[in-house]
């Protein structure tokens, strides 16, 4: 341990129920909840965070599994990436399983949790675009046994925030029983942080396409007009077919919506995108095109 290592937390509490964890946070307002600790401990080790106390969530068994509820899956916030990457979970929510398998090396997947991915809200969080595309909601536990539901997109956009003493208990995801795809591009071979990612899910019951682009902005981006446009081109009654040209056009549509052209100058001229930004736009277009192609195939 270096001489610059941060001081240890003054108090550590290990509750066994979600309500006990909320009560512990209420008793220690300066305490920080910790599950896998993959983001928290990196901040502690770098000296960016020195919590006055820790509330460990690892012993709360009720948030480490999932259950079915009215056509939805209620996923415990303590589910690890490794658990979500297994075949039984992949059969339930394929895109989230794919994102979990891409979350990093084994030591990260074994420790990192779904709730931590949402709470840290890092732009490169692999689960976030999937949850955005699925239009998932959070079940937030509060003092006195209170529960409230918050759309994931609202939390990530800062429209609704966790209040003092609240914890993410569950993530509620609709079961669409339709193809889902998650793809990401990294700056190197093998597991790594996403440069760009795309989650795409089909909703045959509503004849809809949902797409979310991650890592290129502080929160996942939904190209709603591109979704609606391509959904009208799919032959939902004949094997969900689409002309190949529409796949390419969809990719370009998504990329342009998420990385728009610069604002024209006063003289009406439009400056060119920097090469790095242009490359990122091409990457997003390729990911969106491939994701839709795989979902429809």
C-alpha atoms as a printed R data frame, in Angstrom:
    type eleno elety resid chain resno       x       y       z
1   ATOM     1    CA   UNK     A     1   0.000   0.000   0.000
2   ATOM     2    CA   UNK     A     2   1.378   3.395  -0.941
3   ATOM     3    CA   UNK     A     3   1.774   6.218   1.560
4   ATOM     4    CA   UNK     A     4  -0.877   8.115  -0.415
5   ATOM     5    CA   UNK     A     5  -3.596   5.505   0.127
6   ATOM     6    CA   UNK     A     6  -6.888   7.006   1.385
7   ATOM     7    CA   UNK     A     7  -7.946   6.477   4.963
8   ATOM     8    CA   UNK     A     8 -10.150   3.500   5.685
9   ATOM     9    CA   UNK     A     9 -13.865   4.055   6.205
10  ATOM    10    CA   UNK     A    10 -14.761   4.750   9.821
11  ATOM    11    CA   UNK     A    11 -17.782   2.437   9.877
12  ATOM    12    CA   UNK     A    12 -18.916  -0.577   7.886
13  ATOM    13    CA   UNK     A    13 -22.451  -1.961   8.116
14  ATOM    14    CA   UNK     A    14 -23.516  -5.259   6.542
15  ATOM    15    CA   UNK     A    15 -27.342  -5.426   6.482
16  ATOM    16    CA   UNK     A    16 -29.167  -8.555   5.341
17  ATOM    17    CA   UNK     A    17 -32.372  -6.956   3.997
18  ATOM    18    CA   UNK     A    18 -33.069  -4.052   1.674
19  ATOM    19    CA   UNK     A    19 -35.026  -2.158   4.330
20  ATOM    20    CA   UNK     A    20 -32.189  -2.642   6.838
21  ATOM    21    CA   UNK     A    21 -29.776  -1.176   4.279
22  ATOM    22    CA   UNK     A    22 -32.043   1.857   3.834
23  ATOM    23    CA   UNK     A    23 -32.213   2.269   7.617
24  ATOM    24    CA   UNK     A    24 -28.423   2.079   7.833
25  ATOM    25    CA   UNK     A    25 -28.085   4.841   5.253
26  ATOM    26    CA   UNK     A    26 -30.603   6.945   7.147
27  ATOM    27    CA   UNK     A    27 -28.585   6.456  10.339
28  ATOM    28    CA   UNK     A    28 -25.326   7.372   8.552
29  ATOM    29    CA   UNK     A    29 -26.174  10.037   5.928
30  ATOM    30    CA   UNK     A    30 -22.510  10.355   4.940
31  ATOM    31    CA   UNK     A    31 -22.143   6.609   4.322
32  ATOM    32    CA   UNK     A    32 -21.836   5.194   0.805
33  ATOM    33    CA   UNK     A    33 -23.548   1.962  -0.341
34  ATOM    34    CA   UNK     A    34 -21.242  -0.600  -1.924
35  ATOM    35    CA   UNK     A    35 -21.987  -3.835  -3.777
36  ATOM    36    CA   UNK     A    36 -19.308  -4.990  -6.207
37  ATOM    37    CA   UNK     A    37 -17.198  -1.900  -5.629
38  ATOM    38    CA   UNK     A    38 -15.688  -1.900  -9.126
39  ATOM    39    CA   UNK     A    39 -16.298   1.845  -9.554
40  ATOM    40    CA   UNK     A    40 -16.365   2.886  -5.897
41  ATOM    41    CA   UNK     A    41 -13.043   1.317  -4.958
42  ATOM    42    CA   UNK     A    42 -11.356   2.785  -8.021
43  ATOM    43    CA   UNK     A    43 -12.428   6.229  -6.770
44  ATOM    44    CA   UNK     A    44 -11.282   5.414  -3.225
45  ATOM    45    CA   UNK     A    45  -7.904   4.072  -4.364
46  ATOM    46    CA   UNK     A    46  -7.281   7.136  -6.517
47  ATOM    47    CA   UNK     A    47  -8.082   9.456  -3.610
48  ATOM    48    CA   UNK     A    48 -11.132  10.961  -5.290
49  ATOM    49    CA   UNK     A    49 -13.486   9.656  -2.595
50  ATOM    50    CA   UNK     A    50 -13.036   9.129   1.133
51  ATOM    51    CA   UNK     A    51 -16.349   7.838   2.506
52  ATOM    52    CA   UNK     A    52 -17.114   8.325   6.172
53  ATOM    53    CA   UNK     A    53 -18.785   4.905   6.197
54  ATOM    54    CA   UNK     A    54 -19.826   2.010   4.009
55  ATOM    55    CA   UNK     A    55 -23.090   0.100   3.806
56  ATOM    56    CA   UNK     A    56 -22.290  -3.249   2.221
57  ATOM    57    CA   UNK     A    57 -25.057  -4.771   0.109
58  ATOM    58    CA   UNK     A    58 -23.447  -8.153  -0.564
59  ATOM    59    CA   UNK     A    59 -25.432 -10.039   2.104
60  ATOM    60    CA   UNK     A    60 -28.877  -8.977   0.838
61  ATOM    61    CA   UNK     A    61 -30.026 -12.164  -0.877
62  ATOM    62    CA   UNK     A    62 -33.365 -10.701  -2.055
63  ATOM    63    CA   UNK     A    63 -31.622  -8.474  -4.646
64  ATOM    64    CA   UNK     A    64 -29.305 -11.125  -6.080
65  ATOM    65    CA   UNK     A    65 -31.908 -12.954  -8.187
66  ATOM    66    CA   UNK     A    66 -34.922 -12.239 -10.344
67  ATOM    67    CA   UNK     A    67 -38.622 -13.040 -10.547
68  ATOM    68    CA   UNK     A    68 -41.490 -12.713 -13.009
69  ATOM    69    CA   UNK     A    69 -44.155 -10.064 -12.527
70  ATOM    70    CA   UNK     A    70 -46.988  -9.195 -14.932
71  ATOM    71    CA   UNK     A    71 -45.080  -9.793 -18.166
72  ATOM    72    CA   UNK     A    72 -41.920  -8.238 -16.751
73  ATOM    73    CA   UNK     A    73 -38.734  -9.504 -15.164
74  ATOM    74    CA   UNK     A    74 -37.949  -7.971 -11.782
75  ATOM    75    CA   UNK     A    75 -34.159  -8.033 -11.633
76  ATOM    76    CA   UNK     A    76 -32.388  -7.608  -8.320
77  ATOM    77    CA   UNK     A    77 -29.917  -4.726  -8.261
78  ATOM    78    CA   UNK     A    78 -27.320  -7.097  -6.805
79  ATOM    79    CA   UNK     A    79 -27.219  -9.335  -9.903
80  ATOM    80    CA   UNK     A    80 -23.629  -9.588 -11.091
81  ATOM    81    CA   UNK     A    81 -22.567  -9.311 -14.710
82  ATOM    82    CA   UNK     A    82 -21.292 -12.892 -14.522
83  ATOM    83    CA   UNK     A    83 -24.714 -14.145 -13.419
84  ATOM    84    CA   UNK     A    84 -26.520 -12.185 -16.127
85  ATOM    85    CA   UNK     A    85 -24.192 -13.611 -18.742
86  ATOM    86    CA   UNK     A    86 -25.280 -17.219 -18.143
87  ATOM    87    CA   UNK     A    87 -27.463 -19.076 -20.697
88  ATOM    88    CA   UNK     A    88 -30.629 -19.152 -18.579
89  ATOM    89    CA   UNK     A    89 -30.578 -15.371 -18.205
90  ATOM    90    CA   UNK     A    90 -29.621 -14.914 -21.870
91  ATOM    91    CA   UNK     A    91 -32.797 -16.767 -22.835
92  ATOM    92    CA   UNK     A    92 -34.761 -14.213 -20.818
93  ATOM    93    CA   UNK     A    93 -33.145 -10.905 -21.859
94  ATOM    94    CA   UNK     A    94 -30.552 -11.593 -24.595
95  ATOM    95    CA   UNK     A    95 -29.291  -8.026 -25.048
96  ATOM    96    CA   UNK     A    96 -28.661  -7.518 -21.334
97  ATOM    97    CA   UNK     A    97 -26.830 -10.853 -21.175
98  ATOM    98    CA   UNK     A    98 -24.651  -9.805 -24.116
99  ATOM    99    CA   UNK     A    99 -23.869  -6.495 -22.425
100 ATOM   100    CA   UNK     A   100 -22.989  -8.308 -19.198
101 ATOM   101    CA   UNK     A   101 -20.588 -10.634 -21.017
102 ATOM   102    CA   UNK     A   102 -18.898  -7.614 -22.600
103 ATOM   103    CA   UNK     A   103 -18.573  -5.688 -19.329
104 ATOM   104    CA   UNK     A   104 -14.894  -6.461 -18.846
105 ATOM   105    CA   UNK     A   105 -12.506  -9.178 -17.650
106 ATOM   106    CA   UNK     A   106 -13.740 -11.957 -15.336
107 ATOM   107    CA   UNK     A   107 -12.810 -10.164 -12.113
108 ATOM   108    CA   UNK     A   108 -15.000  -7.211 -13.095
109 ATOM   109    CA   UNK     A   109 -17.906  -9.381 -14.251
110 ATOM   110    CA   UNK     A   110 -17.796 -11.436 -11.056
111 ATOM   111    CA   UNK     A   111 -17.993  -8.360  -8.824
112 ATOM   112    CA   UNK     A   112 -19.835  -5.657 -10.767
113 ATOM   113    CA   UNK     A   113 -23.607  -5.465 -10.360
114 ATOM   114    CA   UNK     A   114 -26.567  -4.265 -12.379
115 ATOM   115    CA   UNK     A   115 -27.570  -1.715  -9.747
116 ATOM   116    CA   UNK     A   116 -24.035  -0.389  -9.530
117 ATOM   117    CA   UNK     A   117 -23.926   0.059 -13.299
118 ATOM   118    CA   UNK     A   118 -27.067   2.195 -13.100
119 ATOM   119    CA   UNK     A   119 -26.145   4.119  -9.934
120 ATOM   120    CA   UNK     A   120 -22.673   5.075 -11.159
121 ATOM   121    CA   UNK     A   121 -24.233   6.155 -14.495
122 ATOM   122    CA   UNK     A   122 -20.870   6.065 -16.269
123 ATOM   123    CA   UNK     A   123 -21.396   6.876 -19.984
124 ATOM   124    CA   UNK     A   124 -19.555   3.683 -20.910
125 ATOM   125    CA   UNK     A   125 -21.763   1.444 -18.743
126 ATOM   126    CA   UNK     A   126 -22.667  -1.460 -21.024
127 ATOM   127    CA   UNK     A   127 -26.036  -2.192 -19.418
128 ATOM   128    CA   UNK     A   128 -27.312   1.377 -19.776
129 ATOM   129    CA   UNK     A   129 -28.178   1.473 -23.504
130 ATOM   130    CA   UNK     A   130 -29.885  -1.912 -23.166
131 ATOM   131    CA   UNK     A   131 -32.041  -0.692 -20.289
132 ATOM   132    CA   UNK     A   132 -32.822   2.475 -22.249
133 ATOM   133    CA   UNK     A   133 -33.869   0.501 -25.323
134 ATOM   134    CA   UNK     A   134 -36.008  -1.798 -23.174
135 ATOM   135    CA   UNK     A   135 -37.549   1.241 -21.443
136 ATOM   136    CA   UNK     A   136 -36.780  -0.325 -18.069
137 ATOM   137    CA   UNK     A   137 -37.793   1.213 -14.745
138 ATOM   138    CA   UNK     A   138 -36.199   1.170 -11.311
139 ATOM   139    CA   UNK     A   139 -37.861   0.121  -8.079
140 ATOM   140    CA   UNK     A   140 -36.318   2.444  -5.505
141 ATOM   141    CA   UNK     A   141 -36.456   1.544  -1.820
142 ATOM   142    CA   UNK     A   142 -36.843   4.357   0.684
143 ATOM   143    CA   UNK     A   143 -37.234   4.868   4.441
144 ATOM   144    CA   UNK     A   144 -40.149   3.220   6.187
145 ATOM   145    CA   UNK     A   145 -40.543   0.501   3.564
146 ATOM   146    CA   UNK     A   146 -41.462   3.015   0.841
147 ATOM   147    CA   UNK     A   147 -41.120   1.995  -2.800
148 ATOM   148    CA   UNK     A   148 -41.331   4.187  -5.888
149 ATOM   149    CA   UNK     A   149 -40.816   3.530  -9.577
150 ATOM   150    CA   UNK     A   150 -38.482   5.657 -11.688
151 ATOM   151    CA   UNK     A   151 -37.750   5.228 -15.424
152 ATOM   152    CA   UNK     A   152 -34.080   4.418 -15.930
153 ATOM   153    CA   UNK     A   153 -33.870   7.119 -18.595
154 ATOM   154    CA   UNK     A   154 -35.122   9.730 -16.103
155 ATOM   155    CA   UNK     A   155 -32.411   8.867 -13.602
156 ATOM   156    CA   UNK     A   156 -29.654   8.901 -16.224
157 ATOM   157    CA   UNK     A   157 -30.858  12.249 -17.595
158 ATOM   158    CA   UNK     A   158 -31.034  13.798 -14.138
159 ATOM   159    CA   UNK     A   159 -34.801  14.320 -14.398
160 ATOM   160    CA   UNK     A   160 -35.291  12.289 -11.213
161 ATOM   161    CA   UNK     A   161 -32.569  11.532  -8.714
162 ATOM   162    CA   UNK     A   162 -32.179   9.210  -5.754
163 ATOM   163    CA   UNK     A   163 -33.136  10.951  -2.532
164 ATOM   164    CA   UNK     A   164 -31.302  10.724   0.745
165 ATOM   165    CA   UNK     A   165 -31.500   7.248   2.220
166 ATOM   166    CA   UNK     A   166 -32.807   5.645  -0.983
167 ATOM   167    CA   UNK     A   167 -31.382   2.601  -2.753
168 ATOM   168    CA   UNK     A   168 -32.006   0.960  -6.119
169 ATOM   169    CA   UNK     A   169 -33.645  -2.333  -5.190
170 ATOM   170    CA   UNK     A   170 -34.778  -3.766  -8.513
171 ATOM   171    CA   UNK     A   171 -34.815  -3.099 -12.233
172 ATOM   172    CA   UNK     A   172 -38.136  -3.848 -13.945
173 ATOM   173    CA   UNK     A   173 -37.718  -4.973 -17.564
174 ATOM   174    CA   UNK     A   174 -40.515  -5.897 -19.999
175 ATOM   175    CA   UNK     A   175 -40.243  -9.376 -21.478
176 ATOM   176    CA   UNK     A   176 -40.685  -8.817 -25.224
177 ATOM   177    CA   UNK     A   177 -39.970 -12.412 -26.339
178 ATOM   178    CA   UNK     A   178 -38.370 -11.017 -29.503
179 ATOM   179    CA   UNK     A   179 -34.840 -10.625 -30.917
180 ATOM   180    CA   UNK     A   180 -32.494  -8.286 -29.053
181 ATOM   181    CA   UNK     A   181 -28.927  -7.303 -29.903
182 ATOM   182    CA   UNK     A   182 -26.132  -5.482 -28.096
183 ATOM   183    CA   UNK     A   183 -22.936  -4.514 -29.919
184 ATOM   184    CA   UNK     A   184 -20.042  -2.334 -28.879
185 ATOM   185    CA   UNK     A   185 -16.773  -1.058 -30.276
186 ATOM   186    CA   UNK     A   186 -13.704  -0.673 -28.081
187 ATOM   187    CA   UNK     A   187 -10.381   0.967 -28.635
188 ATOM   188    CA   UNK     A   188  -8.504  -2.334 -28.436
189 ATOM   189    CA   UNK     A   189  -8.878  -6.060 -28.947
190 ATOM   190    CA   UNK     A   190 -10.689  -7.952 -26.208
191 ATOM   191    CA   UNK     A   191 -12.724  -6.616 -23.271
192 ATOM   192    CA   UNK     A   192 -12.507  -2.885 -22.787
193 ATOM   193    CA   UNK     A   193 -14.458   0.301 -22.302
194 ATOM   194    CA   UNK     A   194 -16.842   1.068 -25.125
195 ATOM   195    CA   UNK     A   195 -16.018   3.781 -27.624
196 ATOM   196    CA   UNK     A   196 -19.589   3.385 -28.855
197 ATOM   197    CA   UNK     A   197 -22.316   0.828 -28.230
198 ATOM   198    CA   UNK     A   198 -25.746   0.088 -29.641
199 ATOM   199    CA   UNK     A   199 -28.641  -1.819 -28.130
200 ATOM   200    CA   UNK     A   200 -31.535  -2.723 -30.396
201 ATOM   201    CA   UNK     A   201 -34.717  -4.602 -29.539
202 ATOM   202    CA   UNK     A   202 -37.731  -5.534 -31.631
203 ATOM   203    CA   UNK     A   203 -41.255  -5.156 -30.277
204 ATOM   204    CA   UNK     A   204 -43.427  -7.243 -32.651
205 ATOM   205    CA   UNK     A   205 -46.583  -6.725 -30.602
206 ATOM   206    CA   UNK     A   206 -46.370  -2.991 -31.253
207 ATOM   207    CA   UNK     A   207 -44.523  -3.398 -34.563
208 ATOM   208    CA   UNK     A   208 -41.790  -1.224 -33.182
209 ATOM   209    CA   UNK     A   209 -38.016  -0.946 -33.099
210 ATOM   210    CA   UNK     A   210 -36.187   0.479 -30.107
211 ATOM   211    CA   UNK     A   211 -32.584   1.576 -30.337
212 ATOM   212    CA   UNK     A   212 -30.223   3.232 -27.869
213 ATOM   213    CA   UNK     A   213 -26.661   4.397 -28.461
214 ATOM   214    CA   UNK     A   214 -24.242   4.397 -25.538
215 ATOM   215    CA   UNK     A   215 -20.797   5.749 -24.645
216 ATOM   216    CA   UNK     A   216 -20.836   8.732 -27.017
217 ATOM   217    CA   UNK     A   217 -22.728  11.067 -24.648
218 ATOM   218    CA   UNK     A   218 -23.254  11.399 -20.895
219 ATOM   219    CA   UNK     A   219 -26.383   9.245 -21.208
220 ATOM   220    CA   UNK     A   220 -27.740   6.746 -23.786
221 ATOM   221    CA   UNK     A   221 -29.324   8.413 -26.805
222 ATOM   222    CA   UNK     A   222 -32.603   7.242 -28.383
223 ATOM   223    CA   UNK     A   223 -32.920   8.134 -32.114
224 ATOM   224    CA   UNK     A   224 -36.716   8.076 -31.989
225 ATOM   225    CA   UNK     A   225 -37.326   9.298 -35.547
226 ATOM   226    CA   UNK     A   226 -34.982   6.642 -36.941
227 ATOM   227    CA   UNK     A   227 -36.812   3.983 -34.915
228 ATOM   228    CA   UNK     A   228 -40.197   5.026 -36.249
229 ATOM   229    CA   UNK     A   229 -38.929   5.346 -39.822
230 ATOM   230    CA   UNK     A   230 -37.399   1.887 -40.035
231 ATOM   231    CA   UNK     A   231 -40.312   0.222 -38.225
232 ATOM   232    CA   UNK     A   232 -42.570   1.261 -41.103
233 ATOM   233    CA   UNK     A   233 -40.242  -0.432 -43.619
234 ATOM   234    CA   UNK     A   234 -40.256  -3.843 -41.932
235 ATOM   235    CA   UNK     A   235 -42.668  -6.452 -43.286
236 ATOM   236    CA   UNK     A   236 -43.876  -7.673 -39.895
237 ATOM   237    CA   UNK     A   237 -46.278 -10.184 -41.457
238 ATOM   238    CA   UNK     A   238 -43.731 -11.846 -43.736
239 ATOM   239    CA   UNK     A   239 -40.806 -12.948 -41.619
240 ATOM   240    CA   UNK     A   240 -39.847  -9.423 -40.542
241 ATOM   241    CA   UNK     A   241 -38.052  -8.788 -43.825
242 ATOM   242    CA   UNK     A   242 -36.549  -5.522 -45.002
243 ATOM   243    CA   UNK     A   243 -34.660  -4.406 -48.099
244 ATOM   244    CA   UNK     A   244 -30.845  -4.328 -47.624
245 ATOM   245    CA   UNK     A   245 -30.654  -0.654 -48.570
246 ATOM   246    CA   UNK     A   246 -32.852   0.204 -45.578
247 ATOM   247    CA   UNK     A   247 -30.326  -1.328 -43.181
248 ATOM   248    CA   UNK     A   248 -27.594   0.984 -44.431
249 ATOM   249    CA   UNK     A   249 -29.923   3.971 -44.386
250 ATOM   250    CA   UNK     A   250 -30.975   3.151 -40.820
251 ATOM   251    CA   UNK     A   251 -27.366   3.098 -39.653
252 ATOM   252    CA   UNK     A   252 -26.717   6.480 -41.233
253 ATOM   253    CA   UNK     A   253 -29.959   7.860 -39.797
254 ATOM   254    CA   UNK     A   254 -29.046   6.763 -36.268
255 ATOM   255    CA   UNK     A   255 -25.501   8.093 -36.519
256 ATOM   256    CA   UNK     A   256 -26.593  11.463 -37.869
257 ATOM   257    CA   UNK     A   257 -29.228  11.792 -35.163
258 ATOM   258    CA   UNK     A   258 -26.740  11.050 -32.385
259 ATOM   259    CA   UNK     A   259 -23.765  12.913 -33.883
260 ATOM   260    CA   UNK     A   260 -25.319  15.737 -35.928
261 ATOM   261    CA   UNK     A   261 -23.544  18.015 -38.371
262 ATOM   262    CA   UNK     A   262 -22.103  21.252 -36.962
263 ATOM   263    CA   UNK     A   263 -24.303  24.337 -36.897
264 ATOM   264    CA   UNK     A   264 -23.909  26.449 -40.070
265 ATOM   265    CA   UNK     A   265 -21.880  29.613 -39.699
266 ATOM   266    CA   UNK     A   266 -23.210  33.118 -40.204
267 ATOM   267    CA   UNK     A   267 -22.227  32.895 -43.871
268 ATOM   268    CA   UNK     A   268 -24.247  29.711 -44.312
269 ATOM   269    CA   UNK     A   269 -21.242  27.420 -44.628
270 ATOM   270    CA   UNK     A   270 -21.235  24.155 -42.684
271 ATOM   271    CA   UNK     A   271 -17.878  23.277 -41.100
272 ATOM   272    CA   UNK     A   272 -16.649  19.718 -41.439
273 ATOM   273    CA   UNK     A   273 -16.665  17.322 -38.539
274 ATOM   274    CA   UNK     A   274 -13.213  16.630 -37.045
275 ATOM   275    CA   UNK     A   275 -11.738  13.316 -38.292
276 ATOM   276    CA   UNK     A   276 -12.124  11.658 -34.874
277 ATOM   277    CA   UNK     A   277 -15.798  12.637 -34.657
278 ATOM   278    CA   UNK     A   278 -16.409  11.539 -38.240
279 ATOM   279    CA   UNK     A   279 -14.840   8.160 -37.431
280 ATOM   280    CA   UNK     A   280 -17.087   7.857 -34.369
281 ATOM   281    CA   UNK     A   281 -20.143   8.603 -36.488
282 ATOM   282    CA   UNK     A   282 -19.142   5.885 -38.951
283 ATOM   283    CA   UNK     A   283 -18.668   3.479 -36.043
284 ATOM   284    CA   UNK     A   284 -22.161   4.193 -34.713
285 ATOM   285    CA   UNK     A   285 -23.635   3.758 -38.202
286 ATOM   286    CA   UNK     A   286 -21.935   0.376 -38.589
287 ATOM   287    CA   UNK     A   287 -23.060  -0.825 -35.156
288 ATOM   288    CA   UNK     A   288 -26.675   0.246 -35.731
289 ATOM   289    CA   UNK     A   289 -26.779  -1.357 -39.182
290 ATOM   290    CA   UNK     A   290 -25.354  -4.645 -37.900
291 ATOM   291    CA   UNK     A   291 -27.593  -4.671 -34.833
292 ATOM   292    CA   UNK     A   292 -30.768  -4.283 -36.878
293 ATOM   293    CA   UNK     A   293 -29.580  -6.859 -39.414
294 ATOM   294    CA   UNK     A   294 -28.892  -9.425 -36.704
295 ATOM   295    CA   UNK     A   295 -32.195  -8.766 -34.961
296 ATOM   296    CA   UNK     A   296 -34.160  -9.244 -38.175
297 ATOM   297    CA   UNK     A   297 -32.237 -12.334 -39.210
